[in-house]
Protein backbone atom coordinates (compact mmCIF):
# COMPACT_ATOMS: atom_id res chain seq x y z
CA UNK A 1 0.00 0.00 0.00
CA UNK A 2 1.47 3.35 -1.07
CA UNK A 3 1.38 6.38 1.21
CA UNK A 4 0.10 9.38 -0.74
CA UNK A 5 0.00 12.96 0.58
CA UNK A 6 -2.71 15.43 -0.39
CA UNK A 7 -1.68 19.04 0.35
CA UNK A 8 -4.51 21.42 1.25
CA UNK A 9 -4.19 25.08 2.27
CA UNK A 10 -7.04 26.62 4.22
CA UNK A 11 -10.43 25.97 2.62
CA UNK A 12 -8.98 25.61 -0.90
CA UNK A 13 -9.83 21.93 -1.15
CA UNK A 14 -8.26 20.51 -4.35
CA UNK A 15 -11.05 18.51 -5.96
CA UNK A 16 -8.88 17.53 -8.92
CA UNK A 17 -6.02 16.20 -6.80
CA UNK A 18 -8.46 14.25 -4.63
CA UNK A 19 -10.05 12.77 -7.77
CA UNK A 20 -6.61 11.61 -8.89
CA UNK A 21 -6.13 9.93 -5.49
CA UNK A 22 -9.55 8.29 -5.82
CA UNK A 23 -8.62 6.86 -9.21
CA UNK A 24 -5.35 5.56 -7.78
CA UNK A 25 -7.23 3.87 -4.96
CA UNK A 26 -9.52 2.14 -7.47
CA UNK A 27 -6.50 0.56 -9.12
CA UNK A 28 -4.64 -0.28 -5.92
CA UNK A 29 -5.55 0.62 -2.29
CA UNK A 30 -3.56 3.57 -0.93
CA UNK A 31 -3.17 5.35 2.38
CA UNK A 32 -4.16 8.95 1.70
CA UNK A 33 -2.77 11.45 4.21
CA UNK A 34 -4.28 14.91 4.16
CA UNK A 35 -1.71 17.58 5.06
CA UNK A 36 -3.62 20.71 6.00
CA UNK A 37 -1.68 23.97 5.85
CA UNK A 38 -2.89 27.31 7.20
CA UNK A 39 -3.82 30.15 4.91
CA UNK A 40 -1.61 33.23 4.80
CA UNK A 41 -2.94 36.48 6.22
CA UNK A 42 -2.24 39.02 3.48
CA UNK A 43 -2.92 41.91 5.86
CA UNK A 44 0.48 41.35 7.44
CA UNK A 45 3.74 42.63 5.98
CA UNK A 46 5.07 39.37 4.54
CA UNK A 47 7.91 39.04 2.05
CA UNK A 48 7.00 36.58 -0.68
CA UNK A 49 10.44 36.38 -2.26
CA UNK A 50 11.24 33.19 -0.30
CA UNK A 51 9.20 30.00 -0.24
CA UNK A 52 10.17 29.55 3.40
CA UNK A 53 7.77 32.22 4.55
CA UNK A 54 6.72 32.17 8.22
CA UNK A 55 3.04 31.47 8.52
CA UNK A 56 1.00 33.32 11.05
CA UNK A 57 0.14 32.19 14.53
CA UNK A 58 -3.55 32.11 13.63
CA UNK A 59 -4.32 29.00 11.63
CA UNK A 60 -7.70 30.06 10.26
CA UNK A 61 -9.22 27.17 12.17
CA UNK A 62 -12.65 27.40 10.55
CA UNK A 63 -11.20 27.19 7.04
CA UNK A 64 -9.05 24.21 7.97
CA UNK A 65 -11.92 22.41 9.65
CA UNK A 66 -14.08 22.85 6.56
CA UNK A 67 -11.43 21.23 4.36
CA UNK A 68 -10.77 18.49 6.90
CA UNK A 69 -14.48 17.67 7.04
CA UNK A 70 -14.64 17.50 3.23
CA UNK A 71 -11.57 15.29 3.11
CA UNK A 72 -12.88 12.90 5.75
CA UNK A 73 -16.31 12.71 4.14
CA UNK A 74 -14.91 12.00 0.67
CA UNK A 75 -12.48 9.36 1.91
CA UNK A 76 -15.26 7.55 3.75
CA UNK A 77 -17.56 7.83 0.73
CA UNK A 78 -15.06 6.14 -1.58
CA UNK A 79 -13.58 3.69 0.92
CA UNK A 80 -10.11 5.25 1.02
CA UNK A 81 -7.90 4.53 4.02
CA UNK A 82 -6.85 7.95 5.35
CA UNK A 83 -4.91 9.96 7.93
CA UNK A 84 -5.15 13.65 8.81
CA UNK A 85 -2.13 15.83 9.67
CA UNK A 86 -3.07 19.36 10.68
CA UNK A 87 -0.88 20.07 13.70
CA UNK A 88 1.76 21.79 11.60
CA UNK A 89 3.88 24.44 13.30
CA UNK A 90 4.84 27.89 12.10
CA UNK A 91 6.45 27.14 8.74
CA UNK A 92 4.09 25.53 6.26
CA UNK A 93 6.28 24.70 3.23
CA UNK A 94 9.26 23.34 5.25
CA UNK A 95 6.89 21.14 7.24
CA UNK A 96 5.32 19.90 4.02
CA UNK A 97 8.84 19.06 2.84
CA UNK A 98 9.40 16.98 5.96
CA UNK A 99 6.13 15.15 5.36
CA UNK A 100 7.29 14.22 1.85
CA UNK A 101 10.36 12.51 3.29
CA UNK A 102 8.04 9.83 4.65
CA UNK A 103 5.70 9.42 1.69
CA UNK A 104 5.71 7.76 -1.72
CA UNK A 105 3.92 10.55 -3.57
CA UNK A 106 2.60 14.10 -3.07
CA UNK A 107 -0.54 15.32 -4.86
CA UNK A 108 -0.94 19.08 -5.31
CA UNK A 109 -3.84 20.91 -6.87
CA UNK A 110 -1.72 23.38 -8.80
CA UNK A 111 -4.66 25.71 -9.44
CA UNK A 112 -5.59 25.68 -5.74
CA UNK A 113 -2.29 25.55 -3.83
CA UNK A 114 -2.05 29.02 -2.29
CA UNK A 115 -4.08 30.13 -5.31
CA UNK A 116 -5.35 33.16 -3.40
CA UNK A 117 -1.83 34.57 -3.62
CA UNK A 118 -1.82 34.83 -7.41
CA UNK A 119 -1.16 38.55 -7.38
CA UNK A 120 1.57 38.09 -4.77
CA UNK A 121 3.51 35.38 -6.54
CA UNK A 122 1.80 32.05 -5.92
CA UNK A 123 4.35 30.44 -8.26
CA UNK A 124 6.94 31.00 -5.54
CA UNK A 125 4.96 28.75 -3.19
CA UNK A 126 4.02 26.12 -5.77
CA UNK A 127 7.54 26.11 -7.21
CA UNK A 128 8.96 25.78 -3.72
CA UNK A 129 6.78 22.79 -2.93
CA UNK A 130 7.75 21.10 -6.20
CA UNK A 131 11.44 21.83 -5.87
CA UNK A 132 11.83 20.88 -2.21
CA UNK A 133 9.68 17.74 -2.10
CA UNK A 134 11.60 14.63 -1.10
CA UNK A 135 9.21 12.34 -2.96
CA UNK A 136 7.70 12.53 -6.45
CA UNK A 137 4.92 15.08 -6.97
CA UNK A 138 1.92 15.14 -9.28
CA UNK A 139 0.54 18.62 -9.95
CA UNK A 140 -3.12 18.15 -10.85
CA UNK A 141 -5.52 20.70 -12.41
CA UNK A 142 -9.06 20.96 -11.10
CA UNK A 143 -10.56 19.44 -14.26
CA UNK A 144 -8.68 16.66 -16.02
CA UNK A 145 -9.01 13.19 -17.46
CA UNK A 146 -7.19 10.32 -15.80
CA UNK A 147 -4.16 9.46 -17.93
CA UNK A 148 -4.59 7.42 -21.07
CA UNK A 149 -1.21 8.49 -22.49
CA UNK A 150 2.17 8.82 -20.75
CA UNK A 151 4.54 11.52 -22.03
CA UNK A 152 8.11 10.88 -20.88
CA UNK A 153 10.12 14.08 -21.34
CA UNK A 154 13.82 13.39 -21.77
CA UNK A 155 16.80 15.70 -22.03
CA UNK A 156 19.62 13.21 -21.57
CA UNK A 157 20.12 14.13 -17.92
CA UNK A 158 20.07 12.01 -14.77
CA UNK A 159 16.98 13.72 -13.39
CA UNK A 160 14.91 12.85 -16.48
CA UNK A 161 16.00 9.20 -16.33
CA UNK A 162 15.21 9.11 -12.61
CA UNK A 163 11.72 10.51 -13.21
CA UNK A 164 10.99 7.86 -15.85
CA UNK A 165 12.12 5.06 -13.52
CA UNK A 166 10.26 6.34 -10.48
CA UNK A 167 7.02 6.78 -12.45
CA UNK A 168 7.24 3.18 -13.63
CA UNK A 169 7.86 1.96 -10.07
CA UNK A 170 4.90 3.92 -8.66
CA UNK A 171 2.44 3.30 -11.50
CA UNK A 172 3.10 -0.13 -13.01
CA UNK A 173 -0.63 -0.38 -13.76
CA UNK A 174 -0.28 2.55 -16.22
CA UNK A 175 2.78 1.21 -18.02
CA UNK A 176 0.76 -0.71 -20.60
CA UNK A 177 -0.91 2.49 -21.86
CA UNK A 178 0.38 4.44 -24.82
CA UNK A 179 3.70 6.04 -23.91
CA UNK A 180 5.83 8.47 -25.87
CA UNK A 181 9.40 9.29 -24.89
CA UNK A 182 10.08 12.70 -26.39
CA UNK A 183 13.38 14.49 -26.74
CA UNK A 184 12.98 18.13 -27.68
CA UNK A 185 15.90 20.23 -28.82
CA UNK A 186 16.22 23.65 -30.41
CA UNK A 187 19.20 22.45 -32.45
CA UNK A 188 19.07 19.35 -34.60
CA UNK A 189 20.86 16.45 -32.95
CA UNK A 190 20.27 12.86 -31.91
CA UNK A 191 18.74 11.80 -28.64
CA UNK A 192 21.51 11.51 -25.99
CA UNK A 193 22.37 7.96 -24.88
CA UNK A 194 19.60 6.77 -27.16
CA UNK A 195 20.23 3.03 -26.91
CA UNK A 196 20.47 3.12 -23.12
CA UNK A 197 17.28 5.11 -22.58
CA UNK A 198 15.44 2.91 -25.09
CA UNK A 199 16.56 -0.17 -23.21
CA UNK A 200 15.45 1.29 -19.87
CA UNK A 201 12.10 2.73 -20.93
CA UNK A 202 11.28 -0.19 -23.20
CA UNK A 203 11.67 -2.56 -20.26
CA UNK A 204 8.93 -0.75 -18.31
CA UNK A 205 6.52 0.55 -20.98
CA UNK A 206 5.02 -2.08 -23.27
CA UNK A 207 3.40 0.36 -25.76
CA UNK A 208 6.25 2.82 -26.25
CA UNK A 209 7.40 5.03 -29.10
CA UNK A 210 10.23 7.54 -29.36
CA UNK A 211 10.08 10.97 -30.92
CA UNK A 212 12.60 13.76 -31.44
CA UNK A 213 11.07 17.24 -31.65
CA UNK A 214 13.56 19.52 -33.38
CA UNK A 215 12.12 22.70 -31.93
CA UNK A 216 12.38 24.91 -28.88
CA UNK A 217 10.33 23.05 -26.22
CA UNK A 218 9.23 26.30 -24.61
CA UNK A 219 7.56 27.31 -27.87
CA UNK A 220 6.36 24.11 -29.48
CA UNK A 221 6.00 21.35 -26.91
CA UNK A 222 2.58 22.63 -25.85
CA UNK A 223 1.34 22.62 -29.44
CA UNK A 224 2.57 19.06 -29.87
CA UNK A 225 0.92 18.05 -26.58
CA UNK A 226 -2.47 19.33 -27.75
CA UNK A 227 -2.66 16.37 -30.13
CA UNK A 228 -2.19 13.76 -27.39
CA UNK A 229 -5.28 12.21 -25.81
CA UNK A 230 -5.54 12.62 -22.01
CA UNK A 231 -1.82 12.73 -21.21
CA UNK A 232 0.21 12.90 -18.04
CA UNK A 233 3.61 14.57 -18.50
CA UNK A 234 6.57 13.00 -16.69
CA UNK A 235 9.44 15.38 -15.94
CA UNK A 236 12.55 15.71 -13.83
CA UNK A 237 12.90 19.42 -14.54
CA UNK A 238 12.91 20.90 -11.03
CA UNK A 239 16.36 19.79 -9.89
CA UNK A 240 18.19 23.01 -10.67
CA UNK A 241 19.18 25.72 -8.21
CA UNK A 242 16.97 28.76 -7.86
CA UNK A 243 13.36 27.85 -7.31
CA UNK A 244 11.81 31.05 -8.66
CA UNK A 245 13.92 31.15 -11.83
CA UNK A 246 13.42 27.45 -12.52
CA UNK A 247 9.70 27.45 -11.98
CA UNK A 248 8.88 30.63 -13.87
CA UNK A 249 10.96 29.80 -16.92
CA UNK A 250 10.48 26.06 -17.18
CA UNK A 251 8.29 24.91 -20.04
CA UNK A 252 6.69 22.53 -17.54
CA UNK A 253 5.19 25.48 -15.66
CA UNK A 254 3.68 26.62 -18.96
CA UNK A 255 2.17 23.20 -19.51
CA UNK A 256 0.55 23.25 -16.09
CA UNK A 257 -0.77 26.75 -16.57
CA UNK A 258 -2.07 26.49 -20.14
CA UNK A 259 -2.84 22.85 -20.91
CA UNK A 260 -4.51 21.63 -17.72
CA UNK A 261 -2.93 18.19 -17.66
CA UNK A 262 -1.40 16.32 -14.71
CA UNK A 263 2.37 16.68 -14.46
CA UNK A 264 4.53 14.14 -12.63
CA UNK A 265 7.77 15.60 -11.26
CA UNK A 266 10.60 13.68 -9.65
CA UNK A 267 14.10 15.05 -9.19
CA UNK A 268 17.29 13.67 -7.67
CSV table of N, CA, C and O in Angstrom, one decimal, residues 25 93 130 147 167 171 257:
chain,number,residue,atom,x,y,z
A,25,UNK,N,-6.7,4.8,-5.9
A,25,UNK,CA,-7.2,3.9,-5.0
A,25,UNK,C,-8.1,2.8,-5.6
A,25,UNK,O,-8.1,1.7,-5.1
A,93,UNK,N,5.6,25.4,4.3
A,93,UNK,CA,6.3,24.7,3.2
A,93,UNK,C,7.4,23.8,3.8
A,93,UNK,O,7.5,22.6,3.4
A,130,UNK,N,7.3,22.0,-5.2
A,130,UNK,CA,7.7,21.1,-6.2
A,130,UNK,C,9.2,20.9,-6.1
A,130,UNK,O,9.7,19.7,-6.2
A,147,UNK,N,-5.1,9.7,-16.8
A,147,UNK,CA,-4.2,9.5,-17.9
A,147,UNK,C,-4.5,8.2,-18.8
A,147,UNK,O,-4.7,7.1,-18.3
A,167,UNK,N,8.4,6.9,-12.0
A,167,UNK,CA,7.0,6.8,-12.4
A,167,UNK,C,6.6,5.3,-12.7
A,167,UNK,O,5.6,4.9,-12.3
A,171,UNK,N,3.7,3.5,-10.7
A,171,UNK,CA,2.4,3.3,-11.5
A,171,UNK,C,2.6,2.2,-12.5
A,171,UNK,O,2.4,2.4,-13.7
A,257,UNK,N,0.1,25.6,-16.6
A,257,UNK,CA,-0.8,26.7,-16.6
A,257,UNK,C,-1.7,26.8,-17.8
A,257,UNK,O,-2.9,27.2,-17.6
